[in-house]
mmCIF file of N, CA, C and O in Angstrom:
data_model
loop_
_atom_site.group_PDB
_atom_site.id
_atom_site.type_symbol
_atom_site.label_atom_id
_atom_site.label_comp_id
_atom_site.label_asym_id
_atom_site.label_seq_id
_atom_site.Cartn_x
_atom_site.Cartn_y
_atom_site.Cartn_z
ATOM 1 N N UNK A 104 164.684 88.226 151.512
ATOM 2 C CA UNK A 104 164.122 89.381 150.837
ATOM 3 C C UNK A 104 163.629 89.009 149.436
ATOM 4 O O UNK A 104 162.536 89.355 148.989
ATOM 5 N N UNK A 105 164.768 88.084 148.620
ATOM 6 C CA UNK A 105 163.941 87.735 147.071
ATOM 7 C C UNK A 105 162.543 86.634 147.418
ATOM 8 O O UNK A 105 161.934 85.998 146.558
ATOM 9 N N UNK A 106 162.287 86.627 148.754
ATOM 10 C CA UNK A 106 161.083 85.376 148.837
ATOM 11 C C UNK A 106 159.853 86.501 149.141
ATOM 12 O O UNK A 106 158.656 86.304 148.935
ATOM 13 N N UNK A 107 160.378 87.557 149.607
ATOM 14 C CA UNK A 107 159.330 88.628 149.838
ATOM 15 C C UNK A 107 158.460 89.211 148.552
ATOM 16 O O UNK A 107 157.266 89.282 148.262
ATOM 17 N N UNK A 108 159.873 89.634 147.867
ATOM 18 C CA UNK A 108 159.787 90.082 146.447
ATOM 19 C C UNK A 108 158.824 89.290 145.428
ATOM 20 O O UNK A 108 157.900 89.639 144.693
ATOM 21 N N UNK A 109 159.483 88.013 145.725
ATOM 22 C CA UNK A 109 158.259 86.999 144.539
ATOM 23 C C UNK A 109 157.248 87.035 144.992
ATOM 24 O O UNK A 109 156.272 87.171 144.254
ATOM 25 N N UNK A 110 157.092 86.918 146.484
ATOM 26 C CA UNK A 110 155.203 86.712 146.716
ATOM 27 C C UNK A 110 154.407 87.560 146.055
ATOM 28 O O UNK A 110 153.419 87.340 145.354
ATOM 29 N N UNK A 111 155.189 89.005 146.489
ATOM 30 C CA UNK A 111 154.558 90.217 145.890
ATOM 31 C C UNK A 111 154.538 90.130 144.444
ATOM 32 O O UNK A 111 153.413 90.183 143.948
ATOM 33 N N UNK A 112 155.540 90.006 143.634
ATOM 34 C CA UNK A 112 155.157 90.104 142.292
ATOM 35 C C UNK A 112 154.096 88.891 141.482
ATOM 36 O O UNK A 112 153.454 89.012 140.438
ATOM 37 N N UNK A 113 154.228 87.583 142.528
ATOM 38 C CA UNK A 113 153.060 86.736 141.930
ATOM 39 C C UNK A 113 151.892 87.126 142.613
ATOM 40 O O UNK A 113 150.987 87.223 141.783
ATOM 41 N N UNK A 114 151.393 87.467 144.062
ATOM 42 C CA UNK A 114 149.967 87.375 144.185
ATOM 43 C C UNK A 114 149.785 89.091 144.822
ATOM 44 O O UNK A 114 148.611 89.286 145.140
ATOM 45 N N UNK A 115 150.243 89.715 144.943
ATOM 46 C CA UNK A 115 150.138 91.158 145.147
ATOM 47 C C UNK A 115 149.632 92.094 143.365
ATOM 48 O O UNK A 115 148.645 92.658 142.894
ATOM 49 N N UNK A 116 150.752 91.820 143.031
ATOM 50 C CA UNK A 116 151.076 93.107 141.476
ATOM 51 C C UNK A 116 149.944 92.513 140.920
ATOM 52 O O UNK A 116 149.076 92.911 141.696
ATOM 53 N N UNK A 117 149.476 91.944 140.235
ATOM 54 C CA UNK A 117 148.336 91.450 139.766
ATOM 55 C C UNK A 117 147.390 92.228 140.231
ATOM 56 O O UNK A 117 147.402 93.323 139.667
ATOM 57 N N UNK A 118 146.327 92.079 141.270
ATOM 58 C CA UNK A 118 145.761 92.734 141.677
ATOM 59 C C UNK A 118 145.983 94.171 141.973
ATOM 60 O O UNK A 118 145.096 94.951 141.628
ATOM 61 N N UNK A 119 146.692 94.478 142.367
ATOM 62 C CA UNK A 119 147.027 95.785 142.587
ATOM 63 C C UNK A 119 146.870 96.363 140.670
ATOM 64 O O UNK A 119 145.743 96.765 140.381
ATOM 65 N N UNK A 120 147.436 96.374 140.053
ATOM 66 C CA UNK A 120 147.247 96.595 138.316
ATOM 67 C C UNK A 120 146.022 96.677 138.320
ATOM 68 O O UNK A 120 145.540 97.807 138.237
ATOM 69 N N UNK A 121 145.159 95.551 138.415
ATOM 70 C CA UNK A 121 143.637 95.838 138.683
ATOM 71 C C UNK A 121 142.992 96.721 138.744
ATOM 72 O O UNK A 121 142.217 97.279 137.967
ATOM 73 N N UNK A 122 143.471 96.954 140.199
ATOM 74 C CA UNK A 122 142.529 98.249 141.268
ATOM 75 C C UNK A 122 142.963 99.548 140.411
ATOM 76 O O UNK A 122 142.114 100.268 139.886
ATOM 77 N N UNK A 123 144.351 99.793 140.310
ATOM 78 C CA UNK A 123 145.161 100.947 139.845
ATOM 79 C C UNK A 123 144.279 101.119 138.675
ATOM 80 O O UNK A 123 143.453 101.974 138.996
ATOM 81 N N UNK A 124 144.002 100.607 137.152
ATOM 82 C CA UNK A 124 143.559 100.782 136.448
ATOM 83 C C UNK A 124 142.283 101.172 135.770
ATOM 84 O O UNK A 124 141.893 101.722 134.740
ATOM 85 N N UNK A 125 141.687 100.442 137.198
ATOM 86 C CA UNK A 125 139.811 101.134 137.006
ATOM 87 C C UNK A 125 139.744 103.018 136.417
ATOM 88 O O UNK A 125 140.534 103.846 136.868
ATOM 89 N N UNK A 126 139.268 103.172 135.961
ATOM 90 C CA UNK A 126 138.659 104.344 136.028
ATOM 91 C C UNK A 126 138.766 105.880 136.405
ATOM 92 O O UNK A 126 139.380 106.895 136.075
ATOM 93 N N UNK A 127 137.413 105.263 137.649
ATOM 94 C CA UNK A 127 137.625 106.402 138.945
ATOM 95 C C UNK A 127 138.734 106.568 139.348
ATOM 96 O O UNK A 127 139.204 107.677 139.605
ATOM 97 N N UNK A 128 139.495 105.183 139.500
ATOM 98 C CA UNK A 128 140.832 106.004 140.499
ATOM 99 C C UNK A 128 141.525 106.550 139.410
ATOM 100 O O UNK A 128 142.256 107.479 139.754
ATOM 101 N N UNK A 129 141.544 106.296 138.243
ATOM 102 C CA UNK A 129 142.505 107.038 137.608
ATOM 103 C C UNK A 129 142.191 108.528 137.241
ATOM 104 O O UNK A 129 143.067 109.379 137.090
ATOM 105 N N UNK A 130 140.569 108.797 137.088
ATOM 106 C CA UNK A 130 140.148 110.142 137.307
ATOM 107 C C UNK A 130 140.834 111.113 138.713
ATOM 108 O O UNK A 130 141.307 112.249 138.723
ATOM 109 N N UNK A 131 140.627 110.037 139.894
ATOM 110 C CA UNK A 131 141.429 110.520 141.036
ATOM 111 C C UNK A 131 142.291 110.796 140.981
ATOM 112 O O UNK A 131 142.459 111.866 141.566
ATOM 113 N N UNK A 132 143.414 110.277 140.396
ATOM 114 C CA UNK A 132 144.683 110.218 140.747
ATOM 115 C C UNK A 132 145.197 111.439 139.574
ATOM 116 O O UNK A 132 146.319 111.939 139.501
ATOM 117 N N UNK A 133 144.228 111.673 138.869
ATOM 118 C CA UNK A 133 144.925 112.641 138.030
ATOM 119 C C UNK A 133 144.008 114.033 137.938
ATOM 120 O O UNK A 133 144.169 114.951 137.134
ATOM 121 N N UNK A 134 143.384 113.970 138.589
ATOM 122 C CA UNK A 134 142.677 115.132 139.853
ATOM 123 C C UNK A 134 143.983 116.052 140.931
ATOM 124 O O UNK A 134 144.408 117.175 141.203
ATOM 125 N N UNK A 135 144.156 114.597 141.226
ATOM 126 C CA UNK A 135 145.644 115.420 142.217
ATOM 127 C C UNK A 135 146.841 115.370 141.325
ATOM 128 O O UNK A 135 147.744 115.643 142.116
ATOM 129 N N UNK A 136 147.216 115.245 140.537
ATOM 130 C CA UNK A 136 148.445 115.657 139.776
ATOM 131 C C UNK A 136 148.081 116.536 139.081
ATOM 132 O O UNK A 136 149.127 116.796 138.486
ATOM 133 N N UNK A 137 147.039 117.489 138.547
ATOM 134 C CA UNK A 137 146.814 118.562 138.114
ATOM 135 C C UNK A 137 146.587 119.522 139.165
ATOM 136 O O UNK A 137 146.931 120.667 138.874
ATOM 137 N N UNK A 138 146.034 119.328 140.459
ATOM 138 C CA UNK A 138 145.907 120.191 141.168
ATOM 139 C C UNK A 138 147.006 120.935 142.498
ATOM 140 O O UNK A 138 146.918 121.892 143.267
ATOM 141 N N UNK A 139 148.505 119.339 142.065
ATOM 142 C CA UNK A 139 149.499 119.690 142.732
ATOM 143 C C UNK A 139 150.186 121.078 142.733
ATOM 144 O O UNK A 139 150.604 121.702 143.708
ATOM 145 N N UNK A 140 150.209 121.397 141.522
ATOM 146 C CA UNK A 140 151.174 122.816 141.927
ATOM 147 C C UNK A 140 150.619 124.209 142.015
ATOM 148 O O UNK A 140 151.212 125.284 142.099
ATOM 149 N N UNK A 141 149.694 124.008 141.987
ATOM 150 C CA UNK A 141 148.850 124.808 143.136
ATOM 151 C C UNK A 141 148.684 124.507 144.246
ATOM 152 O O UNK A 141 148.881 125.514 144.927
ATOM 153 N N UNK A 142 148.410 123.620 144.895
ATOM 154 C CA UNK A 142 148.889 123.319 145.849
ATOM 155 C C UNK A 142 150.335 123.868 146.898
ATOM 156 O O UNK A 142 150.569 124.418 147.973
ATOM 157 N N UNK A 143 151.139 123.174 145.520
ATOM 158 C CA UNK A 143 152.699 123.593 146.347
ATOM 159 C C UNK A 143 152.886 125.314 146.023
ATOM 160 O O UNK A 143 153.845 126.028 146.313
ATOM 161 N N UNK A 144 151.884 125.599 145.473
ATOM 162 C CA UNK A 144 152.431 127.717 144.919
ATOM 163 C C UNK A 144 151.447 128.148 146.058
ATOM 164 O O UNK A 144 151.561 129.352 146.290
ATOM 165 N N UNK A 145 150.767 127.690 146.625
ATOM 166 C CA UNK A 145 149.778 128.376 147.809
ATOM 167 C C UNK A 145 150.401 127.976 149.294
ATOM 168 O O UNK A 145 150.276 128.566 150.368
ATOM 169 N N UNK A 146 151.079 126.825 148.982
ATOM 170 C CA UNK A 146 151.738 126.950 150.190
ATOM 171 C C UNK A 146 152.862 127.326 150.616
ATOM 172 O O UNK A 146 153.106 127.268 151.821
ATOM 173 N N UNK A 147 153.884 127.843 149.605
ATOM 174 C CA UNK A 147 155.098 128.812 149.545
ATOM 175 C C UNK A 147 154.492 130.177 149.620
ATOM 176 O O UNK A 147 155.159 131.125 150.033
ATOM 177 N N UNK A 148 153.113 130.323 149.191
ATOM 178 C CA UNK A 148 152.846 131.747 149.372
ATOM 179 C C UNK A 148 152.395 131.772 150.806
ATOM 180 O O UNK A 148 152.406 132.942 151.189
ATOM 181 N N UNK A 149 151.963 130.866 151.844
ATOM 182 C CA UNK A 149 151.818 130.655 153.444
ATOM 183 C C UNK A 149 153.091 130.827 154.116
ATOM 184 O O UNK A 149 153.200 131.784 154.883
ATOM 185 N N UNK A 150 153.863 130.208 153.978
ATOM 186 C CA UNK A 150 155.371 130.088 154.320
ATOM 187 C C UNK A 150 155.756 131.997 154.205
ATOM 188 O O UNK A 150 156.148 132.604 155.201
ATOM 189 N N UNK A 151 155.607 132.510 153.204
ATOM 190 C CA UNK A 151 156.628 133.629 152.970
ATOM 191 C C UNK A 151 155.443 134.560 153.835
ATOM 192 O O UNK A 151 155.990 135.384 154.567
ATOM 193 N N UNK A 152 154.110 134.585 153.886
ATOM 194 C CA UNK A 152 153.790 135.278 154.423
ATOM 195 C C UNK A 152 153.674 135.213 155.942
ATOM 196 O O UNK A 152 153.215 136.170 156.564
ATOM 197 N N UNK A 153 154.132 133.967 156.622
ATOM 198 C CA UNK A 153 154.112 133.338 157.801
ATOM 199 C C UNK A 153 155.343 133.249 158.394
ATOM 200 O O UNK A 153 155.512 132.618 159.437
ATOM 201 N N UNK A 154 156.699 134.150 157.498
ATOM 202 C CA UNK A 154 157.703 133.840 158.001
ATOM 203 C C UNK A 154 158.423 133.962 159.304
ATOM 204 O O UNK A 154 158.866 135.104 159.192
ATOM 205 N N UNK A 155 158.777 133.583 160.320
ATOM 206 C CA UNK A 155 158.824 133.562 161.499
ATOM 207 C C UNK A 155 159.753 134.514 161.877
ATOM 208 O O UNK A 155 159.866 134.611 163.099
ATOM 209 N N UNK A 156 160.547 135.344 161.133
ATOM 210 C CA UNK A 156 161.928 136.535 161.346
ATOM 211 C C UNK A 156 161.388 137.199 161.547
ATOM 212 O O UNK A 156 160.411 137.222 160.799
ATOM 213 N N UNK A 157 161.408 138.272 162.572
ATOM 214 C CA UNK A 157 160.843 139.339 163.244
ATOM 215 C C UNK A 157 161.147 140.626 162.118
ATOM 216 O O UNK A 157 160.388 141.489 161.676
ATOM 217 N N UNK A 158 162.721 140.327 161.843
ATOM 218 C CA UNK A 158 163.174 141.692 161.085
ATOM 219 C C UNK A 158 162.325 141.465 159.552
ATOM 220 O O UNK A 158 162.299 142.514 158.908
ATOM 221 N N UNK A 159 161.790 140.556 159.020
ATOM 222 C CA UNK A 159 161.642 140.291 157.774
ATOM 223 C C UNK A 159 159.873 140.881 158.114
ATOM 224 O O UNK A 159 159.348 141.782 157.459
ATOM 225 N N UNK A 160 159.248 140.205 159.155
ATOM 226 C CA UNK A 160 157.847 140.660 159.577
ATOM 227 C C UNK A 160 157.886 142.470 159.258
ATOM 228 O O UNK A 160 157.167 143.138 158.514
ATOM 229 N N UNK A 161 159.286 142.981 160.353
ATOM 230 C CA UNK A 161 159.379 144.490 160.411
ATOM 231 C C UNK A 161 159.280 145.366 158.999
ATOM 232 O O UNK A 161 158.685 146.404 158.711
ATOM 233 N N UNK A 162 160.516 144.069 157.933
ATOM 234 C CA UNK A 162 160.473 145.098 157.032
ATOM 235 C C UNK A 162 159.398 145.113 155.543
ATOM 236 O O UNK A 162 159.398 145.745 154.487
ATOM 237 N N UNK A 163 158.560 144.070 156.148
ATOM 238 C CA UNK A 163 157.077 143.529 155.088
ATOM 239 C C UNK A 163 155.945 144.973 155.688
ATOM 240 O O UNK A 163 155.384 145.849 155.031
ATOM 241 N N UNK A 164 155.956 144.779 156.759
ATOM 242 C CA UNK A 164 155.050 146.234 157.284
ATOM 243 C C UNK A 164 154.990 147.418 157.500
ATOM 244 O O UNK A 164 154.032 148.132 157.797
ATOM 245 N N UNK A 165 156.766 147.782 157.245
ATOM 246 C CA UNK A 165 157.018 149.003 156.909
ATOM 247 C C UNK A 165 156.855 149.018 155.143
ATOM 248 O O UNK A 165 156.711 150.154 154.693
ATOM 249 N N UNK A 166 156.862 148.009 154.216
ATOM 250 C CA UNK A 166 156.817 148.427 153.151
ATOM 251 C C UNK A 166 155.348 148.155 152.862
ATOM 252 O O UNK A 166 155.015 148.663 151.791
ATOM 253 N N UNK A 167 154.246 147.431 153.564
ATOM 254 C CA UNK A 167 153.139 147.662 152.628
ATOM 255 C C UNK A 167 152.031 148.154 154.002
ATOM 256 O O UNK A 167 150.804 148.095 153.923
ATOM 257 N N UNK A 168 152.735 148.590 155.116
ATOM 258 C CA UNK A 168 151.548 148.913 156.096
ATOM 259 C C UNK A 168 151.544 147.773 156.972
ATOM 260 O O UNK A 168 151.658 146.615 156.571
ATOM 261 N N UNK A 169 151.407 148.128 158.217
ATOM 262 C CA UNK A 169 150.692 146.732 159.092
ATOM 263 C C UNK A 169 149.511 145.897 158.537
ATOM 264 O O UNK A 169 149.490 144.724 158.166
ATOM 265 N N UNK A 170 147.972 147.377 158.611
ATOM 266 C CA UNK A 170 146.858 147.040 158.282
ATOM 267 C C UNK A 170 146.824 145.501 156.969
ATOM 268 O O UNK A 170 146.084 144.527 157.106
ATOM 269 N N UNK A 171 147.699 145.672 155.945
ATOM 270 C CA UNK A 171 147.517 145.357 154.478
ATOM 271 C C UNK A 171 148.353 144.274 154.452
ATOM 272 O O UNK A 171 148.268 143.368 153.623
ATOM 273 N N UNK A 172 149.162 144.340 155.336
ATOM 274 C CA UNK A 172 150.282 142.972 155.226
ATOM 275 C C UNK A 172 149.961 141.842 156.595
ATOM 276 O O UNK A 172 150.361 140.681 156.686
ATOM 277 N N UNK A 173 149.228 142.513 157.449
ATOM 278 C CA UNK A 173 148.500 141.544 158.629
ATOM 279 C C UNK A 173 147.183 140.545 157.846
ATOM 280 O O UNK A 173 147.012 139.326 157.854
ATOM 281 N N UNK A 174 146.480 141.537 157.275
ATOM 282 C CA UNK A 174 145.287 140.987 156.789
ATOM 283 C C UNK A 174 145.630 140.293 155.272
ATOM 284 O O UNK A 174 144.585 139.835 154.809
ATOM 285 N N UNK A 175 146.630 140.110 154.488
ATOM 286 C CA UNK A 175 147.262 139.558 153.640
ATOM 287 C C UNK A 175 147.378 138.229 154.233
ATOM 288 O O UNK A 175 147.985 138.006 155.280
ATOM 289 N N UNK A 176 146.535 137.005 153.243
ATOM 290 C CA UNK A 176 146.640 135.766 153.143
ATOM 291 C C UNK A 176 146.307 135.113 154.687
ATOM 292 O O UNK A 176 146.509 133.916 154.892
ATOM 293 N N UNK A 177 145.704 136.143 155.903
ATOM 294 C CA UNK A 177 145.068 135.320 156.836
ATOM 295 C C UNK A 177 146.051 135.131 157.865
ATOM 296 O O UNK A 177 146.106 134.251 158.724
ATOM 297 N N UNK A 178 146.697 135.948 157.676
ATOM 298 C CA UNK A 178 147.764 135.889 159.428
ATOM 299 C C UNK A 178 147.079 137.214 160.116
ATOM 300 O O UNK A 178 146.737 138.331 159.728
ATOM 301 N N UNK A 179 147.066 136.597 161.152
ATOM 302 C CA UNK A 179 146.538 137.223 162.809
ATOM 303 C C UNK A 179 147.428 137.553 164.190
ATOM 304 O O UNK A 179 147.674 136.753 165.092
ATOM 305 N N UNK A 180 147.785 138.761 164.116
ATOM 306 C CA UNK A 180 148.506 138.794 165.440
ATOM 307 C C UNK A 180 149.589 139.789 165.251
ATOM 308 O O UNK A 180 150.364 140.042 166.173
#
């Protein structure tokens, strides 16, 4: 395993530092770390509106309507 380790840190990490450091990817890469938690807040808001408990479905549509809580965030059925 330490013979694995050295290859990588002599002819891998080098290059890799390289690539990592250009630019673009770093525009990229920090594209998606600003756009993560939105990400993760839109998809907890899928989850809660997708929740699979019948009684929790029952008591979301008795409190805001079928019509308004079906058509809320794109669930069908």
């Amino acid at each position: 395993m330490n013979g694995f380790i050295a290859f990588m840190e002599k002819y891998f990490i080098p290059y890799a530092a390289k690539v990592g450091g250009q630019r673009h990817l770093v525009a990229i890469r920090d594209g998606f770390i600003s756009t993560m938690p939105l990400m993760i807040l839109g998809s907890l808001g899928t989850l809660i509106n997708n929740l699979p408990i019948q009684a929790y479905q029952d008591f979301m549509n008795n409190l805001f309507g079928e019509a308004l809580w079906k058509s809320f965030g794109g669930i069908f059925g």
